[in-house]
Short mmCIF file of C-alpha atoms in Angstrom, two decimals:
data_model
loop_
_atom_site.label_atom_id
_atom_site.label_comp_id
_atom_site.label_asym_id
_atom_site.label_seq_id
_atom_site.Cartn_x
_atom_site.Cartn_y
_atom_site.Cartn_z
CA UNK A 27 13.99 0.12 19.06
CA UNK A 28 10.81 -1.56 20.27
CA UNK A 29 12.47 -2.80 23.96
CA UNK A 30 12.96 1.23 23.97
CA UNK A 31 9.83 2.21 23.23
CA UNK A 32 8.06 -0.27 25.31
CA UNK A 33 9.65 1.02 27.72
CA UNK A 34 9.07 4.53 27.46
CA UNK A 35 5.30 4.30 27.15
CA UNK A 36 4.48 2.18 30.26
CA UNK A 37 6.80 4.00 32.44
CA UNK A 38 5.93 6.95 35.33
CA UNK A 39 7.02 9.42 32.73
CA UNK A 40 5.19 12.33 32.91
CA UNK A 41 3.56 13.03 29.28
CA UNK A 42 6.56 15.68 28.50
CA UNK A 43 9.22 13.36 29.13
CA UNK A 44 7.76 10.54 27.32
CA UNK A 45 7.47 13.37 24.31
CA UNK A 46 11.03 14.13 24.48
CA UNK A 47 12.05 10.74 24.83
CA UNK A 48 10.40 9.00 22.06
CA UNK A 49 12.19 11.54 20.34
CA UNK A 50 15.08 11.57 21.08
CA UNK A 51 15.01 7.59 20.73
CA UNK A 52 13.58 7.88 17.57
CA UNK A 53 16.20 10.02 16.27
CA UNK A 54 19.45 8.00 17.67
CA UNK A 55 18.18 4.32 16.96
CA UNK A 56 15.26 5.17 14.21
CA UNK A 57 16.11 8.03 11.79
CA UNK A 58 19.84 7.63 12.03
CA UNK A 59 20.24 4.01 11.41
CA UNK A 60 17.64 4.60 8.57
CA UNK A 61 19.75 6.91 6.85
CA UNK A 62 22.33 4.47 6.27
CA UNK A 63 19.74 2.01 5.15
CA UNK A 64 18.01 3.56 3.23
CA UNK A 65 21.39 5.44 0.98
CA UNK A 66 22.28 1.40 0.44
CA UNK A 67 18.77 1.33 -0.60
CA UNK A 68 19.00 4.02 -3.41
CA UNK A 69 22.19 2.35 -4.36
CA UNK A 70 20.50 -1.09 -4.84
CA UNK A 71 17.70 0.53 -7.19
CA UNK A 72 20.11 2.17 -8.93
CA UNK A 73 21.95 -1.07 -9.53
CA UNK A 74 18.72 -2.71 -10.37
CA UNK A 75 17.81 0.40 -12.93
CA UNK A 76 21.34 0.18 -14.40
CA UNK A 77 20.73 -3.37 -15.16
CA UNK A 78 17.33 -2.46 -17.46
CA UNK A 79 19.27 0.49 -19.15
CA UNK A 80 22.15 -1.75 -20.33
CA UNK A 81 19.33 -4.34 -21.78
CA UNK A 82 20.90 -7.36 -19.36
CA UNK A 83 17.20 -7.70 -17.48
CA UNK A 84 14.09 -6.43 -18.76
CA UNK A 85 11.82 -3.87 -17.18
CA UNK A 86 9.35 -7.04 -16.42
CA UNK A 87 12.78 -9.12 -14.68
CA UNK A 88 12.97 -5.98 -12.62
CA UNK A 89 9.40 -5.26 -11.45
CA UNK A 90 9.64 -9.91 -11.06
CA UNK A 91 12.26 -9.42 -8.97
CA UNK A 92 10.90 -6.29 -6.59
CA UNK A 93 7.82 -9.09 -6.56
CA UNK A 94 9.62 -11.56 -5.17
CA UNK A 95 11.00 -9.06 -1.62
CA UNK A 96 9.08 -9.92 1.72
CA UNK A 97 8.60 -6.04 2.66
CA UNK A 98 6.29 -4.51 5.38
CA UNK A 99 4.12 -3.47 2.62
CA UNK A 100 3.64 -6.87 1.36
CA UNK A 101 2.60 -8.06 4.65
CA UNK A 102 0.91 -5.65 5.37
CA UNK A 103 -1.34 -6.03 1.98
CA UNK A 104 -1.38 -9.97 3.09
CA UNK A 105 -3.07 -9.29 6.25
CA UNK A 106 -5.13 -6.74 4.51
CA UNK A 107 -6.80 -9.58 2.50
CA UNK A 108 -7.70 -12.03 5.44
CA UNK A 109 -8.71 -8.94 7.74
CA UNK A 110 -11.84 -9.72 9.85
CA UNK A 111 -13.55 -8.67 13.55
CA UNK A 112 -11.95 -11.61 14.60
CA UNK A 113 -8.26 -10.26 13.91
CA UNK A 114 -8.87 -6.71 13.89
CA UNK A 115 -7.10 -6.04 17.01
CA UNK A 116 -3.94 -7.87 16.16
CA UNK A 117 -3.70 -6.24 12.83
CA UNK A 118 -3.83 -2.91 15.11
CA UNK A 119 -1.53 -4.59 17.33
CA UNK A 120 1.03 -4.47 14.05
CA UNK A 121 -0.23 -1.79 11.83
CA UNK A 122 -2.16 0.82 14.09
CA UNK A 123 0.59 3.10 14.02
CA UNK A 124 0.32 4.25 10.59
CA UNK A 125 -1.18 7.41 9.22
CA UNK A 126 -1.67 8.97 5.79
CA UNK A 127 0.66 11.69 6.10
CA UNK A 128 3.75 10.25 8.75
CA UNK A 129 4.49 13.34 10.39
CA UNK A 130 0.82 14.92 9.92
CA UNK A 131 -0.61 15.35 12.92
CA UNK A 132 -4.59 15.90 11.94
CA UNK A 133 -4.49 12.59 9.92
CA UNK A 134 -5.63 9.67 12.32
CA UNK A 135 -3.68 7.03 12.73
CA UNK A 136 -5.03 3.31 11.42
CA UNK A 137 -6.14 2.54 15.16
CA UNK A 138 -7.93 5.80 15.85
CA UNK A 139 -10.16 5.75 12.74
CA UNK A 140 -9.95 2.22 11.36
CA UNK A 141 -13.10 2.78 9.34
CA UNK A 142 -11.88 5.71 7.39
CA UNK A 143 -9.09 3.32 5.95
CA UNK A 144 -10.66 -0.53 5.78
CA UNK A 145 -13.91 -1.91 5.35
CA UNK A 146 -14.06 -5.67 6.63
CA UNK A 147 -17.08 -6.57 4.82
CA UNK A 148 -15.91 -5.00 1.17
CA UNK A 149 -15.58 -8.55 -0.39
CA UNK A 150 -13.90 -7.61 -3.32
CA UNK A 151 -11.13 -5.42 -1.74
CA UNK A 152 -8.45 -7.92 -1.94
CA UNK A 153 -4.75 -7.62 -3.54
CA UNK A 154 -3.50 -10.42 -4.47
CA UNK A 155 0.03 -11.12 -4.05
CA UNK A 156 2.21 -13.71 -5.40
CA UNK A 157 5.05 -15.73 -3.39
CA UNK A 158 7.39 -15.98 -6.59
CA UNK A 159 11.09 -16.64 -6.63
CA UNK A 160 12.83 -15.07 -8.45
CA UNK A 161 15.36 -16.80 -10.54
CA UNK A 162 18.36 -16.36 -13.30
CA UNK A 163 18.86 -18.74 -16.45
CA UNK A 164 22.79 -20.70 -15.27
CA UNK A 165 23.59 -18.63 -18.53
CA UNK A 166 22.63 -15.55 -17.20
CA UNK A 167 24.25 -15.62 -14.09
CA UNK A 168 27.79 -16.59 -15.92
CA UNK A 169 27.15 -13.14 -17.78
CA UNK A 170 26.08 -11.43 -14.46
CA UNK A 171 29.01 -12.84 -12.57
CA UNK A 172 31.52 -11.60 -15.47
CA UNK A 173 29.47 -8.50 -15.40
CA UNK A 174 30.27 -7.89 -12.08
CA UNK A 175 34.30 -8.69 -11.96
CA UNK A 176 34.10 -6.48 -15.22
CA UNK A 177 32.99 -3.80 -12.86
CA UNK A 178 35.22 -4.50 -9.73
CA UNK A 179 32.69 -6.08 -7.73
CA UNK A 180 34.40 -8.74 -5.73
CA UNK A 181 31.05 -10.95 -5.16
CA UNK A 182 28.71 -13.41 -6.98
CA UNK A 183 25.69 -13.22 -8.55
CA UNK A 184 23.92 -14.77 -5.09
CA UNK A 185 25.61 -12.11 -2.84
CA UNK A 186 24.64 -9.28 -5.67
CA UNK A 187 20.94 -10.30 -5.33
CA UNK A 188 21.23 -10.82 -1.36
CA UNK A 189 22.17 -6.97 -0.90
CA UNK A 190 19.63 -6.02 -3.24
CA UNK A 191 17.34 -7.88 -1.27
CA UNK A 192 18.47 -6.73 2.20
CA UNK A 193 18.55 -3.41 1.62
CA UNK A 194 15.42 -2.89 -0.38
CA UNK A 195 13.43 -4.91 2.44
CA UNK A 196 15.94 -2.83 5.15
CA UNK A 197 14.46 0.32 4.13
CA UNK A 198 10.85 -0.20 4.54
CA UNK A 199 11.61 -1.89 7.84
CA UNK A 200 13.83 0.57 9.83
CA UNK A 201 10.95 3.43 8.71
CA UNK A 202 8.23 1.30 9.85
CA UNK A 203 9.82 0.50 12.93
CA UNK A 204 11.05 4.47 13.89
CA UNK A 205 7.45 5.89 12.80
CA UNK A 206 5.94 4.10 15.88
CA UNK A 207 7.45 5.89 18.22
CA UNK A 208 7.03 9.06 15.98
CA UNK A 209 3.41 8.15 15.83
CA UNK A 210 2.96 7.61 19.57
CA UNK A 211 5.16 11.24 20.28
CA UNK A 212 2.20 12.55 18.31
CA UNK A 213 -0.46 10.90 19.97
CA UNK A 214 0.99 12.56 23.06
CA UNK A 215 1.50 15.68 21.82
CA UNK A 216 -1.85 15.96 21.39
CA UNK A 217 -2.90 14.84 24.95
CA UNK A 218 -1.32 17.91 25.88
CA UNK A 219 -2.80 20.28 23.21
CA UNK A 220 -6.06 18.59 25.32
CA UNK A 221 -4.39 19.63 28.62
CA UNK A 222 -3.73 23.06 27.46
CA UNK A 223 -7.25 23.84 25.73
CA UNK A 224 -5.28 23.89 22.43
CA UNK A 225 -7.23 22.50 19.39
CA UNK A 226 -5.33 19.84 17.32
CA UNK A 227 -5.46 22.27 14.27
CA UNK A 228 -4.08 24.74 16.01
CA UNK A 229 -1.23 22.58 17.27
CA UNK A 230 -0.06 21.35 13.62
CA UNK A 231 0.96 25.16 13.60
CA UNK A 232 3.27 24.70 17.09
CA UNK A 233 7.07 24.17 16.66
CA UNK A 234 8.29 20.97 18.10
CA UNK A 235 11.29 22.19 19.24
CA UNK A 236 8.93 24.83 21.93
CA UNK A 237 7.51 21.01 23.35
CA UNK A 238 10.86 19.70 23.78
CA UNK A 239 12.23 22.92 25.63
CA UNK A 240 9.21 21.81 28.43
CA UNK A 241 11.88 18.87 28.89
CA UNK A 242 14.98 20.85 30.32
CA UNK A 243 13.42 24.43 30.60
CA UNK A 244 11.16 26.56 32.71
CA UNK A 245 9.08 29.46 31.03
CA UNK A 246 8.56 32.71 33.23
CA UNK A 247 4.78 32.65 31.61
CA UNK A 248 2.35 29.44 31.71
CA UNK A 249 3.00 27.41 28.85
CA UNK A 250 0.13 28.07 27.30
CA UNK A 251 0.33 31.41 26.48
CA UNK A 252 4.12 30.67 25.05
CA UNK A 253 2.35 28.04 22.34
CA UNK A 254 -0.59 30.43 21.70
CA UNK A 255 1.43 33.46 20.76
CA UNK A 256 3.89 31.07 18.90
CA UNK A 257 1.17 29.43 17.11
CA UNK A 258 -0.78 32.53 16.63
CA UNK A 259 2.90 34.26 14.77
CA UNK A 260 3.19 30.78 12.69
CA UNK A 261 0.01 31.01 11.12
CA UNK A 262 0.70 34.25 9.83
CA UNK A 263 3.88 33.03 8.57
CA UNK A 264 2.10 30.17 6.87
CA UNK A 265 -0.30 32.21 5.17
CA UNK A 266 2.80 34.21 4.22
CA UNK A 267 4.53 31.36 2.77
CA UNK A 268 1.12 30.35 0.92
CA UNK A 269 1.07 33.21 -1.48
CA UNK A 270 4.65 32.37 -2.00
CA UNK A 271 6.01 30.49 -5.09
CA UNK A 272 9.42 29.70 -5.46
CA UNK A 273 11.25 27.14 -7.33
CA UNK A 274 12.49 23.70 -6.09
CA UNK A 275 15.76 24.52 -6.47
CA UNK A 276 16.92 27.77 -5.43
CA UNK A 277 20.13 28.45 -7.13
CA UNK A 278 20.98 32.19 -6.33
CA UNK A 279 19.19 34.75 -4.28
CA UNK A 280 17.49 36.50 -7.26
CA UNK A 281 15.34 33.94 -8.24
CA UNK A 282 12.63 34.57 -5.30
CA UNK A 283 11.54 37.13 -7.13
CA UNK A 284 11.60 35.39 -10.83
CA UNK A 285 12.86 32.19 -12.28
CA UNK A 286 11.52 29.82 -14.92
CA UNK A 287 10.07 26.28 -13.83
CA UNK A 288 12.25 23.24 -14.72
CA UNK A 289 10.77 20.69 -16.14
CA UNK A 290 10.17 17.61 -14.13
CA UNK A 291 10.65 13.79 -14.97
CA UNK A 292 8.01 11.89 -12.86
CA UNK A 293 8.86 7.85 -12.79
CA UNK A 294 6.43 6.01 -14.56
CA UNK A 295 5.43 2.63 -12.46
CA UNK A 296 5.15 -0.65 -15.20
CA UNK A 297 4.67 -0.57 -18.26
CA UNK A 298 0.70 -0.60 -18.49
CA UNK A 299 -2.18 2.13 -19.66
CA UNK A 300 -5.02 2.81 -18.09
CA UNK A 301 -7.50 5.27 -18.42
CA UNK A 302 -10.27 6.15 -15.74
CA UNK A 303 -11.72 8.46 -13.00
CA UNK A 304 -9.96 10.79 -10.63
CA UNK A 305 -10.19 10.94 -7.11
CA UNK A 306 -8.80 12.47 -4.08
CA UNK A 307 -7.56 10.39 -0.75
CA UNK A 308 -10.09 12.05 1.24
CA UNK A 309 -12.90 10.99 -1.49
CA UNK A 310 -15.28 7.70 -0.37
CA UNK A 311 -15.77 6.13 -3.65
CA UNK A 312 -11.89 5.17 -4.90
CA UNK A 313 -12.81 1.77 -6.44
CA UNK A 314 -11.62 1.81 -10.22
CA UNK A 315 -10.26 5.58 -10.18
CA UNK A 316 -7.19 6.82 -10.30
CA UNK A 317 -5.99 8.26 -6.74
CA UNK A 318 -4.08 11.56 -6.52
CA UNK A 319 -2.18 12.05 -3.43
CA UNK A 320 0.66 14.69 -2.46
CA UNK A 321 3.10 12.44 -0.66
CA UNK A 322 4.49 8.74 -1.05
CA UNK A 323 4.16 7.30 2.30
CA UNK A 324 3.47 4.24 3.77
CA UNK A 325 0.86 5.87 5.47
CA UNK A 326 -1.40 5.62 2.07
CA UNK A 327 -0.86 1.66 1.66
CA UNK A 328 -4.59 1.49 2.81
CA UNK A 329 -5.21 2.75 -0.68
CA UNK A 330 -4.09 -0.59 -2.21
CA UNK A 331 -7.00 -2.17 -0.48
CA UNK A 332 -9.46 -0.08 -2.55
CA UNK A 333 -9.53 -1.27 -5.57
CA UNK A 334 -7.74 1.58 -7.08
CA UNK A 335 -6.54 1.22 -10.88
CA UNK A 336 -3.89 3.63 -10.57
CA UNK A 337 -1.71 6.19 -8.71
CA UNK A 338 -0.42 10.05 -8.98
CA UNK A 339 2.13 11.74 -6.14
CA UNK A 340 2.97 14.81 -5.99
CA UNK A 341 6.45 13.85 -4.57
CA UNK A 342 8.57 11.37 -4.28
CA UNK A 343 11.38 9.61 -6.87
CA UNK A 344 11.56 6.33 -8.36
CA UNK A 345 13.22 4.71 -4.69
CA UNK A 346 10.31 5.87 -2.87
CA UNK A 347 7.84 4.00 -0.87
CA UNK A 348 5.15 4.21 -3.36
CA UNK A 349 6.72 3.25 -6.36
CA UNK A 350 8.03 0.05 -4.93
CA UNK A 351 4.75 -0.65 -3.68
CA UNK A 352 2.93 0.19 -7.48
CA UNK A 353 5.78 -2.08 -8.60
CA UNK A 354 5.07 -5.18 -6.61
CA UNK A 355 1.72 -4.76 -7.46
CA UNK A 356 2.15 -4.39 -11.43
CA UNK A 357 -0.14 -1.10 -10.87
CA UNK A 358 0.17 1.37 -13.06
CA UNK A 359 1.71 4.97 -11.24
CA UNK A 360 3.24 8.03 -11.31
CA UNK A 361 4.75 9.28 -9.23
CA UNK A 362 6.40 12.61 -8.53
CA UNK A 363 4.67 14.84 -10.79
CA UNK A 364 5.63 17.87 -9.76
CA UNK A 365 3.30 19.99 -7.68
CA UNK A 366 2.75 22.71 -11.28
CA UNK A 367 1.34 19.18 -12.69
CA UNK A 368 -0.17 17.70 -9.49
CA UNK A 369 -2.48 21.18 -9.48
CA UNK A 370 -3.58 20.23 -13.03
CA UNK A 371 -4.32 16.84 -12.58
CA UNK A 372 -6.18 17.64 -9.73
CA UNK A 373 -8.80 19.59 -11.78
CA UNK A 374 -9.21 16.84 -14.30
CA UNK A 375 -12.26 14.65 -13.91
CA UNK A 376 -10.97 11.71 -15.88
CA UNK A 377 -6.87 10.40 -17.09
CA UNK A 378 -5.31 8.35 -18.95
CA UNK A 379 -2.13 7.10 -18.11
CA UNK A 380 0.59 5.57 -20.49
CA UNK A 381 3.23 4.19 -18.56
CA UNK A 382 5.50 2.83 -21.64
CA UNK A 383 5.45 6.42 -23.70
CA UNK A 384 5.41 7.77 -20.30
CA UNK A 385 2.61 10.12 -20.90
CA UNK A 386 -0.11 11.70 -18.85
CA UNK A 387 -3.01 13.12 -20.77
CA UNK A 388 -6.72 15.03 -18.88
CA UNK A 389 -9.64 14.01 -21.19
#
């Protein structure tokens, strides 16, 4: 994937071809193979869950044990702590890519506004991470390994933890690899929003698919005027949309025009309480408060670097980027709240968090 997308960007490609092909790339080597990944993924945490619910490991073994992966994240939070002028532009080099929102393309990415995410000279800024092992009693892997053939699973204890392993790490890797070239698209598709005259606000309303038709098709009017009048008709439909509400789930056709809201389970993160301060991503003081943010994205790791002392998504599940990440760290989260609750939240000036009752409460 990144022979492919070295390649792409210092070819002769003309900016719509290296659009469509970064793509298209992304979407046959990046996307695709992530799929796969990230399904065995789901099916390792919900190994590693079933484990706590039977009693066999404790909620402490498991968060121990998602310790004890090498991820992106981890390295990323690594480099974080030792990050100076000096190594800047390597950090860049491996990191710049990312942006608080992944597919959001009026949120900068770390190299186009690296001051907006990191502050070298904040001395107190660090995570620390530990390099533990993580390791059974000999009594508990006999139990695991007769847990295992119990279950028809032809393989040892070792082999058990291995695919755990792999595919937990696997995840966060294949995304982090297939959102460079997603990144860079973006980063192009905006060079030609700058060719056109077309603000970047303006272009977060433009269907992708009308860019990629530049690829293999030729318009009878300038270009231009075919992503004005598109973008023009998709912000009505988005302010259409806005005064919307429908459920999450939409079972049968009648309930766009009533239904009752479902109640949500968000996954609490550890098993710790805190109470503090709320704040919003965009906000400049985030030391010591707890950090709302709609999505669960790698984009947001910065956030770890801020001192934070906890977290609240809108979306995401108990697999998702975020809650691994809040789990390595032993910090307490929640995470997928439901956007009914996330709109509550957001008005409340200070929370307290109980992980272990796995209650949220405004003061």
């Amino acid at each position: 994937l990144k022979e492919r997308y070295d390649g792409i960007i210092n070819s002769n490609f003309s900016l719509i071809d290296k659009i469509y092909w970064l793509i298209e790339e992304c979407k046959r080597y990046g996307t695709l193979p992530f799929a796969g990944v990230a399904r065995a993924a789901f099916v390792a945490m919900q190994l590693l869950n079933s484990l706590v619910e039977i009693d066999f490991i404790t909620k402490e073994e498991k968060d121990d044990f998602l310790n004890s992966l090498n991820t992106v994240s981890k390295n990323l939070s690594k480099q974080t702590n030792h990050l100076n002028f000096h190594n800047k532009d390597q950090f860049l080099k491996d990191f710049g890519h990312l942006r608080a929102g992944t597919y959001n393309i009026l949120s900068p990415r770390y190299d186009e506004d690296f001051e907006l995410y990191f502050d070298v000279d904040q001395k107190d800024s660090k995570v620390y991470l530990q390099d533990k092992a993580f390791v059974f009693s000999e009594e508990k892997t006999k139990a695991l390994n007769a847990l295992l053939r119990e279950h028809g699973l032809e393989i040892n204890v070792c082999e058990f933890f291995d695919f755990l392993k792999q595919a937990i790490e696997g995840r966060e890797l294949v995304k982090f690899e297939f959102t460079r070239l997603l990144s860079k698209a973006i980063v192009y598709i905006e060079e030609l929003g700058k060719y056109y005259g077309i603000e970047k606000e303006d272009l977060a309303h433009l269907d992708i698919k009308s860019i990629l038709n530049l690829y293999s098709s030729l318009y009878s009017i300038n270009p231009k005027e075919q992503f004005v009048e598109e973008i023009n008709r998709n912000k009505k439909e988005y302010e259409l949309t806005q005064a919307i509400k429908l459920p999450s789930l939409l079972c049968n056709a009648d309930e766009i025009f009533s239904f009752y809201n479902h109640s949500i389970i968000p996954n609490f993160i550890t098993q710790k309480s805190i109470t503090a301060f709320t704040a919003k991503e965009n906000d400049k003081d985030l030391e010591g408060k707890i950090v709302l943010i709609y999505a669960a994205d790698p984009g947001y790791d910065y956030l770890f670097t801020k001192n934070i002392a906890g977290l609240i998504t809108c979306y995401g599940g108990a697999n998702s980027h975020m809650a691994i990440r809040a789990s390595e760290l032993g910090m307490p989260a929640v995470i997928g709240v439901g956007e009914e609750n996330f709109e509550k939240y957001l008005k409340a000036k200070k929370i307290n968090i109980e992980c272990e009752s796995e209650q949220i409460f405004c003061l």
